[in-house]
Amino acid sequence: RQENQAQRLDVRDFNQVLHVNAAAGYVEVEGMTPYAKLTAECLKHAVMPAVVPQLKSITIGGAVVGCGIESSSFRYGLVHETVREMEILLGNGATVLCTPDNEHRDLFYGFPNSYGTLGYALKLKAKVVPVKPYVKLTHLRFTEPQPYFAELARQCDRKEVDFVDGVVFGRNELRISVGQFS
């Protein structure tokens, strides 16, 4: 693209975890915080963000506006569905606090998957869940799609399962990985 002389806003420094409240089940975090940093800070409090995208460089703000997903999404939904409130910088320079039930609820619900066209997430409050020291992994291999998808649905219904990841490598090469805190 051709460079233009438009004013630019440098938001790279909005990358801090502000507060982890394990007892209340949330973290307050700035929008440019990468998940590697967010998760490391949360683990110090024996919690993790409810959904942690696979790439550690993804930011929480980016996951919200781009609809991040991962192996705990079967339980908690997409990243934006774990957010309780957002402080958003609008194009006109105003900052608004959006929640599911305040006067900015339309922006709260419209912001996910907007790819930054509606504003910029300066701060978010997101759900965290308790963790245990280890995760027991079980890998299941399938050669037929029908039993694979039936087992995938069964694993997602199990209350004791914390993570489910399914991958189809080919018509006869399908895998399910199940994780349980232990």
Coordinates of N, CA and C in Angstrom, one line a residue:
R1 N 0.8 -1.2 0.0 CA 0.0 0.0 0.0 C 0.9 1.2 0.0
Q2 N 0.3 2.3 -0.5 CA 1.0 3.6 -0.5 C 0.9 4.2 0.8
E3 N 2.0 4.7 1.4 CA 2.0 5.4 2.7 C 1.2 6.7 2.6
N4 N 0.5 7.0 3.6 CA -0.2 8.3 3.7 C 0.2 9.0 5.0
Q5 N -0.2 10.2 5.1 CA 0.2 11.1 6.2 C -0.8 11.1 7.3
A6 N -1.7 10.1 7.4 CA -2.7 10.0 8.5 C -2.0 9.9 9.8
Q7 N -2.7 10.4 10.8 CA -2.2 10.3 12.2 C -2.3 8.8 12.6
R8 N -1.3 8.4 13.3 CA -1.2 7.0 13.8 C -1.2 7.0 15.3
L9 N -1.7 5.9 15.9 CA -1.7 5.7 17.3 C -0.9 4.5 17.6
D10 N 0.1 4.7 18.4 CA 1.0 3.6 18.7 C 0.5 3.0 20.1
V11 N -0.1 1.8 20.0 CA -0.7 1.1 21.1 C 0.2 -0.1 21.6
R12 N 1.4 -0.2 21.1 CA 2.2 -1.3 21.5 C 2.5 -1.5 23.0
D13 N 2.4 -0.3 23.7 CA 2.7 -0.4 25.2 C 1.5 -0.7 26.0
F14 N 0.3 -0.9 25.4 CA -0.8 -1.4 26.1 C -0.8 -2.9 26.2
N15 N 0.2 -3.4 26.9 CA 0.5 -4.9 26.9 C 0.7 -5.5 28.3
Q16 N 0.0 -5.0 29.3 CA 0.2 -5.4 30.6 C -1.0 -6.1 31.2
V17 N -0.7 -7.1 32.1 CA -1.7 -7.7 32.9 C -1.9 -6.8 34.1
L18 N -3.1 -6.3 34.3 CA -3.3 -5.3 35.3 C -3.6 -5.9 36.7
H19 N -4.5 -6.9 36.6 CA -4.9 -7.5 37.9 C -5.5 -8.9 37.7
V20 N -5.1 -9.9 38.4 CA -5.7 -11.2 38.4 C -6.5 -11.4 39.7
N21 N -7.8 -11.7 39.6 CA -8.6 -11.9 40.8 C -9.1 -13.4 40.6
A22 N -8.3 -14.3 41.1 CA -8.6 -15.7 41.0 C -9.9 -16.1 41.8
A23 N -10.1 -15.4 42.9 CA -11.3 -15.8 43.7 C -12.6 -15.4 43.0
A24 N -12.6 -14.2 42.3 CA -13.8 -13.8 41.5 C -13.8 -14.3 40.1
G25 N -12.7 -14.9 39.7 CA -12.7 -15.6 38.4 C -12.5 -14.7 37.2
Y26 N -11.6 -13.6 37.3 CA -11.4 -12.7 36.2 C -10.0 -12.2 36.2
V27 N -9.6 -11.7 35.0 CA -8.3 -11.0 34.9 C -8.6 -9.6 34.2
E28 N -8.0 -8.6 34.6 CA -8.0 -7.3 33.9 C -6.7 -7.2 33.1
V29 N -6.8 -6.9 31.8 CA -5.6 -6.9 31.0 C -5.7 -5.9 29.8
E30 N -4.6 -5.4 29.4 CA -4.6 -4.5 28.3 C -4.7 -5.2 27.0
G31 N -5.2 -4.6 25.9 CA -5.5 -5.2 24.7 C -4.4 -5.8 23.9
M32 N -3.2 -5.2 24.0 CA -2.0 -5.7 23.2 C -1.2 -6.8 24.0
T33 N -1.7 -7.3 25.1 CA -1.0 -8.3 25.9 C -1.1 -9.6 25.1
P34 N 0.1 -10.2 24.8 CA 0.1 -11.5 24.2 C -0.3 -12.6 25.2
Y35 N -0.8 -13.7 24.6 CA -1.3 -14.7 25.5 C -0.2 -15.4 26.3
A36 N 1.0 -15.4 25.8 CA 2.2 -16.0 26.5 C 2.3 -15.2 27.8
K37 N 2.3 -13.9 27.8 CA 2.4 -13.1 29.0 C 1.2 -13.2 29.9
L38 N 0.0 -13.1 29.3 CA -1.2 -13.2 30.0 C -1.3 -14.6 30.8
T39 N -1.0 -15.6 30.1 CA -1.1 -17.0 30.7 C -0.1 -17.1 31.8
A40 N 1.1 -16.7 31.6 CA 2.2 -16.8 32.6 C 1.8 -16.1 33.9
E41 N 1.2 -14.9 33.7 CA 0.8 -14.1 34.9 C -0.4 -14.8 35.6
C42 N -1.3 -15.3 34.9 CA -2.5 -16.0 35.5 C -2.0 -17.3 36.2
L43 N -1.1 -18.0 35.6 CA -0.6 -19.3 36.3 C 0.0 -19.0 37.6
K44 N 0.5 -17.8 37.9 CA 1.1 -17.5 39.2 C 0.0 -17.5 40.2
H45 N -1.3 -17.4 39.8 CA -2.4 -17.3 40.7 C -3.3 -18.6 40.6
A46 N -2.7 -19.6 40.0 CA -3.4 -21.0 39.8 C -4.6 -20.9 39.0
V47 N -4.7 -20.0 38.0 CA -5.8 -19.9 37.0 C -5.2 -19.7 35.6
M48 N -6.0 -19.8 34.6 CA -5.7 -19.5 33.2 C -6.8 -18.8 32.6
P49 N -6.6 -18.1 31.5 CA -7.7 -17.6 30.7 C -8.6 -18.7 30.3
A50 N -9.9 -18.6 30.3 CA -10.8 -19.7 30.0 C -10.5 -20.2 28.6
V51 N -10.1 -19.4 27.6 CA -9.7 -19.9 26.3 C -8.3 -19.3 26.0
V52 N -7.4 -20.1 25.6 CA -6.0 -19.7 25.3 C -5.7 -20.1 23.9
P53 N -5.7 -19.2 22.9 CA -5.3 -19.6 21.5 C -4.0 -20.3 21.4
Q54 N -3.8 -21.1 20.4 CA -2.6 -21.9 20.3 C -1.3 -21.1 20.1
L55 N -1.4 -20.0 19.4 CA -0.2 -19.2 19.1 C 0.1 -18.3 20.2
K56 N 1.2 -18.3 20.9 CA 1.5 -17.6 22.1 C 1.6 -16.1 21.8
S57 N 1.8 -15.7 20.5 CA 2.0 -14.3 20.2 C 0.7 -13.5 20.0
I58 N -0.4 -14.3 19.9 CA -1.7 -13.6 19.7 C -2.1 -12.8 20.9
T59 N -2.6 -11.6 20.7 CA -3.0 -10.7 21.8 C -4.4 -11.0 22.2
I60 N -4.8 -10.7 23.4 CA -6.2 -10.9 23.8 C -7.1 -9.9 23.0
G61 N -6.7 -8.7 22.7 CA -7.5 -7.8 21.9 C -7.7 -8.4 20.5
G62 N -6.6 -8.9 19.9 CA -6.7 -9.5 18.6 C -7.5 -10.7 18.6
A63 N -7.5 -11.5 19.6 CA -8.3 -12.7 19.7 C -9.8 -12.3 19.8
V64 N -10.1 -11.2 20.4 CA -11.5 -10.8 20.5 C -12.0 -10.3 19.2
V65 N -11.3 -9.4 18.6 CA -11.8 -8.8 17.3 C -11.6 -9.8 16.1
G66 N -10.9 -10.9 16.3 CA -10.7 -11.9 15.3 C -11.3 -13.2 15.6
C67 N -12.0 -13.3 16.7 CA -12.7 -14.5 17.1 C -11.8 -15.7 17.3
G68 N -10.9 -15.6 18.3 CA -10.0 -16.7 18.7 C -10.7 -17.9 19.2
I69 N -10.1 -19.1 19.0 CA -10.7 -20.4 19.4 C -9.6 -21.3 19.8
E70 N -9.9 -22.3 20.7 CA -8.9 -23.3 21.0 C -9.5 -24.5 21.7
S71 N -8.7 -25.4 22.3 CA -9.2 -26.7 22.8 C -10.1 -26.6 24.0
S72 N -10.2 -25.4 24.7 CA -11.2 -25.3 25.7 C -12.4 -24.6 25.3
S73 N -12.5 -24.2 24.0 CA -13.7 -23.5 23.5 C -14.9 -24.4 23.5
F74 N -14.8 -25.7 23.5 CA -16.0 -26.5 23.5 C -16.8 -26.3 24.8
R75 N -16.1 -25.8 25.9 CA -16.7 -25.6 27.2 C -17.0 -24.1 27.4
Y76 N -16.1 -23.2 27.0 CA -16.3 -21.8 27.3 C -16.6 -20.9 26.1
G77 N -16.6 -21.4 24.9 CA -16.9 -20.6 23.7 C -15.7 -20.0 23.2
L78 N -15.9 -19.0 22.3 CA -14.8 -18.3 21.7 C -14.3 -17.3 22.7
V79 N -13.1 -16.7 22.4 CA -12.4 -15.8 23.4 C -13.4 -14.7 23.8
H80 N -14.0 -14.1 22.8 CA -14.9 -12.9 23.1 C -16.1 -13.3 24.0
E81 N -16.5 -14.6 24.0 CA -17.5 -15.0 24.9 C -17.1 -15.2 26.4
T82 N -15.8 -15.0 26.6 CA -15.3 -15.1 28.0 C -15.0 -13.7 28.5
V83 N -15.3 -12.6 27.7 CA -15.0 -11.3 28.1 C -16.3 -10.7 28.9
R84 N -16.0 -10.1 30.0 CA -17.1 -9.5 30.8 C -17.3 -8.0 30.5
E85 N -16.2 -7.3 30.2 CA -16.3 -5.9 29.8 C -15.1 -5.5 29.0
M86 N -15.2 -4.4 28.3 CA -14.2 -3.9 27.4 C -14.2 -2.4 27.5
E87 N -13.0 -1.8 27.6 CA -12.8 -0.4 27.5 C -12.3 -0.2 26.1
I88 N -13.1 0.5 25.3 CA -12.8 0.7 23.8 C -12.5 2.1 23.5
L89 N -11.4 2.3 22.8 CA -11.1 3.6 22.2 C -11.8 3.7 20.8
L90 N -12.7 4.7 20.7 CA -13.4 4.9 19.4 C -12.6 5.7 18.4
G91 N -13.1 5.7 17.2 CA -12.4 6.5 16.2 C -12.4 8.0 16.4
N92 N -13.4 8.5 17.2 CA -13.4 9.9 17.4 C -12.6 10.4 18.7
G93 N -11.9 9.4 19.2 CA -11.0 9.7 20.4 C -11.7 9.4 21.7
A94 N -13.0 9.2 21.8 CA -13.7 8.9 23.0 C -13.3 7.5 23.5
T95 N -13.4 7.3 24.8 CA -13.2 5.9 25.4 C -14.5 5.6 26.1
V96 N -15.0 4.4 25.8 CA -16.3 3.9 26.4 C -16.0 2.6 27.1
L97 N -16.8 2.3 28.2 CA -16.7 1.0 28.8 C -18.0 0.3 28.4
C98 N -17.7 -0.9 27.8 CA -18.8 -1.7 27.2 C -19.0 -2.9 28.1
T99 N -20.3 -3.2 28.4 CA -20.6 -4.4 29.1 C -21.8 -5.0 28.4
P100 N -22.2 -6.3 28.8 CA -23.4 -6.9 28.1 C -24.7 -6.1 28.5
D101 N -24.7 -5.3 29.5 CA -26.0 -4.7 30.0 C -25.9 -3.2 30.2
N102 N -24.9 -2.5 29.7 CA -24.9 -1.1 29.9 C -25.3 -0.4 28.6
E103 N -25.3 0.9 28.5 CA -25.7 1.7 27.3 C -24.9 1.4 26.1
H104 N -23.7 0.8 26.3 CA -22.8 0.4 25.1 C -22.9 -1.0 24.8
R105 N -23.9 -1.7 25.1 CA -24.1 -3.2 24.9 C -24.0 -3.5 23.4
D106 N -24.5 -2.6 22.6 CA -24.5 -2.9 21.1 C -23.0 -3.0 20.6
L107 N -22.2 -2.1 21.1 CA -20.8 -2.2 20.8 C -20.1 -3.4 21.4
F108 N -20.5 -3.8 22.6 CA -20.0 -5.0 23.3 C -20.2 -6.2 22.4
Y109 N -21.4 -6.3 21.9 CA -21.8 -7.5 21.1 C -21.3 -7.4 19.7
G110 N -21.2 -6.2 19.2 CA -20.8 -6.0 17.8 C -19.3 -6.0 17.6
F111 N -18.5 -5.7 18.6 CA -17.1 -5.6 18.6 C -16.3 -6.9 18.1
P112 N -16.7 -8.1 18.6 CA -16.1 -9.3 18.2 C -16.2 -9.5 16.7
N113 N -15.1 -9.9 16.0 CA -15.1 -10.2 14.6 C -15.2 -8.9 13.8
S114 N -14.9 -7.7 14.4 CA -15.0 -6.5 13.7 C -13.6 -6.1 13.1
Y115 N -12.6 -6.8 13.5 CA -11.2 -6.6 13.0 C -10.7 -5.2 13.2
G116 N -11.1 -4.5 14.3 CA -10.7 -3.2 14.6 C -11.4 -2.1 13.9
T117 N -12.4 -2.4 13.2 CA -13.1 -1.3 12.4 C -14.0 -0.4 13.3
L118 N -14.4 -0.9 14.5 CA -15.2 -0.2 15.4 C -14.5 0.5 16.5
G119 N -13.2 0.2 16.7 CA -12.4 0.8 17.8 C -11.3 -0.1 18.1
Y120 N -10.7 0.3 19.3 CA -9.5 -0.5 19.8 C -9.7 -0.9 21.2
A121 N -9.5 -2.1 21.6 CA -9.7 -2.6 23.0 C -8.5 -2.2 23.8
L122 N -8.7 -1.2 24.6 CA -7.6 -0.7 25.5 C -7.5 -1.7 26.7
K123 N -8.6 -2.1 27.3 CA -8.6 -2.9 28.5 C -9.8 -3.9 28.4
L124 N -9.5 -5.1 28.9 CA -10.6 -6.1 28.9 C -10.6 -6.8 30.3
K125 N -11.8 -7.2 30.7 CA -11.9 -8.1 31.9 C -12.4 -9.4 31.3
A126 N -11.7 -10.5 31.6 CA -12.0 -11.8 31.0 C -12.0 -12.8 32.0
K127 N -12.8 -13.9 31.8 CA -13.0 -15.0 32.7 C -11.7 -15.8 32.8
V128 N -11.3 -16.2 34.0 CA -10.2 -17.2 34.2 C -10.8 -18.4 34.9
V129 N -10.1 -19.5 34.8 CA -10.6 -20.8 35.4 C -9.4 -21.4 36.2
P130 N -9.7 -22.1 37.2 CA -8.7 -22.8 38.0 C -7.9 -23.8 37.2
V131 N -6.6 -24.0 37.5 CA -5.8 -25.0 36.9 C -5.2 -25.9 38.0
K132 N -4.7 -27.1 37.5 CA -4.0 -28.0 38.4 C -2.6 -28.0 37.8
P133 N -1.6 -28.6 38.5 CA -0.2 -28.6 38.1 C 0.1 -29.3 36.7
Y134 N -0.8 -30.3 36.4 CA -0.5 -31.1 35.2 C -1.7 -31.3 34.4
V135 N -1.5 -31.7 33.1 CA -2.6 -32.0 32.2 C -2.3 -33.4 31.7
K136 N -3.2 -34.4 31.9 CA -3.1 -35.7 31.4 C -3.7 -35.7 29.9
L137 N -2.9 -36.1 29.0 CA -3.3 -36.2 27.6 C -3.6 -37.6 27.1
T138 N -4.7 -37.7 26.4 CA -5.0 -39.0 25.8 C -5.2 -38.7 24.3
H139 N -4.6 -39.5 23.4 CA -4.7 -39.3 22.0 C -5.4 -40.5 21.4
L140 N -6.5 -40.2 20.7 CA -7.3 -41.3 20.0 C -7.2 -41.2 18.5
R141 N -7.0 -42.3 17.9 CA -6.8 -42.4 16.4 C -8.0 -43.1 15.8
F142 N -8.4 -42.5 14.7 CA -9.6 -43.1 13.9 C -9.2 -43.1 12.5
T143 N -9.8 -44.1 11.8 CA -9.6 -44.3 10.3 C -10.9 -44.0 9.6
E144 N -12.0 -43.8 10.3 CA -13.3 -43.6 9.7 C -14.0 -42.3 10.3
P145 N -14.6 -41.5 9.4 CA -15.1 -40.2 9.9 C -16.3 -40.4 10.9
Q146 N -17.2 -41.4 10.6 CA -18.4 -41.5 11.4 C -18.1 -41.8 12.9
P147 N -17.3 -42.8 13.2 CA -16.9 -43.0 14.6 C -16.1 -41.9 15.2
Y148 N -15.3 -41.3 14.4 CA -14.5 -40.1 14.9 C -15.4 -39.0 15.4
F149 N -16.4 -38.6 14.6 CA -17.3 -37.5 15.0 C -18.2 -37.9 16.2
A150 N -18.6 -39.1 16.2 CA -19.4 -39.6 17.4 C -18.5 -39.5 18.6
E151 N -17.3 -39.9 18.6 CA -16.4 -39.9 19.8 C -16.1 -38.4 20.1
L152 N -15.9 -37.6 19.2 CA -15.6 -36.2 19.4 C -16.8 -35.6 20.2
A153 N -18.0 -35.8 19.8 CA -19.2 -35.3 20.5 C -19.3 -35.9 21.9
R154 N -19.0 -37.2 22.1 CA -19.0 -37.9 23.4 C -18.0 -37.2 24.3
Q155 N -16.7 -37.0 23.8 CA -15.7 -36.4 24.6 C -16.1 -34.9 25.1
C156 N -16.7 -34.2 24.2 CA -17.2 -32.8 24.6 C -18.2 -32.8 25.6
D157 N -19.0 -33.9 25.7 CA -20.1 -34.0 26.7 C -19.6 -34.5 28.1
R158 N -18.3 -35.0 28.2 CA -17.8 -35.5 29.4 C -17.4 -34.3 30.4
K159 N -18.0 -34.3 31.6 CA -17.8 -33.2 32.5 C -16.3 -33.2 33.0
E160 N -15.6 -34.3 33.1 CA -14.3 -34.3 33.6 C -13.2 -33.9 32.6
V161 N -13.6 -33.7 31.3 CA -12.7 -33.3 30.3 C -12.5 -31.8 30.3
D162 N -11.2 -31.3 30.2 CA -11.0 -29.9 30.2 C -10.6 -29.3 28.9
F163 N -10.0 -30.2 28.0 CA -9.6 -29.8 26.7 C -9.9 -30.9 25.7
V164 N -10.4 -30.5 24.5 CA -10.6 -31.4 23.4 C -10.1 -30.7 22.1
D165 N -9.3 -31.5 21.4 CA -8.8 -31.0 20.1 C -8.9 -32.1 19.1
G166 N -9.6 -31.7 18.0 CA -9.8 -32.7 16.9 C -9.1 -32.2 15.7
V167 N -8.4 -33.2 15.0 CA -7.7 -32.8 13.7 C -8.0 -33.9 12.7
V168 N -8.4 -33.5 11.5 CA -8.6 -34.4 10.4 C -7.5 -34.2 9.4
F169 N -6.6 -35.2 9.3 CA -5.4 -35.1 8.4 C -5.8 -35.6 7.0
G170 N -6.8 -36.4 7.0 CA -7.3 -37.0 5.7 C -8.5 -37.8 6.0
R171 N -9.1 -38.3 4.9 CA -10.4 -39.1 5.1 C -10.2 -40.3 6.1
N172 N -9.0 -40.9 6.1 CA -8.8 -42.1 7.0 C -7.8 -41.8 8.0
E173 N -7.5 -40.6 8.3 CA -6.5 -40.3 9.3 C -7.0 -39.1 10.2
L174 N -7.7 -39.5 11.3 CA -8.4 -38.5 12.1 C -7.9 -38.7 13.6
R175 N -7.7 -37.6 14.3 CA -7.2 -37.7 15.7 C -8.0 -36.8 16.6
I176 N -8.1 -37.3 17.9 CA -8.7 -36.5 18.9 C -7.7 -36.6 20.1
S177 N -7.4 -35.4 20.6 CA -6.6 -35.3 21.8 C -7.5 -34.7 22.9
V178 N -7.5 -35.4 24.1 CA -8.3 -35.1 25.2 C -7.3 -34.7 26.4
G179 N -7.6 -33.6 27.0 CA -6.8 -33.2 28.2 C -7.6 -33.1 29.4
Q180 N -7.1 -33.5 30.5 CA -7.7 -33.4 31.8 C -6.7 -32.9 32.9
F181 N -7.1 -31.9 33.6 CA -6.2 -31.4 34.7 C -6.0 -32.6 35.7
S182 N -4.8 -32.7 36.2 CA -4.5 -33.7 37.2 C -3.4 -33.2 38.1

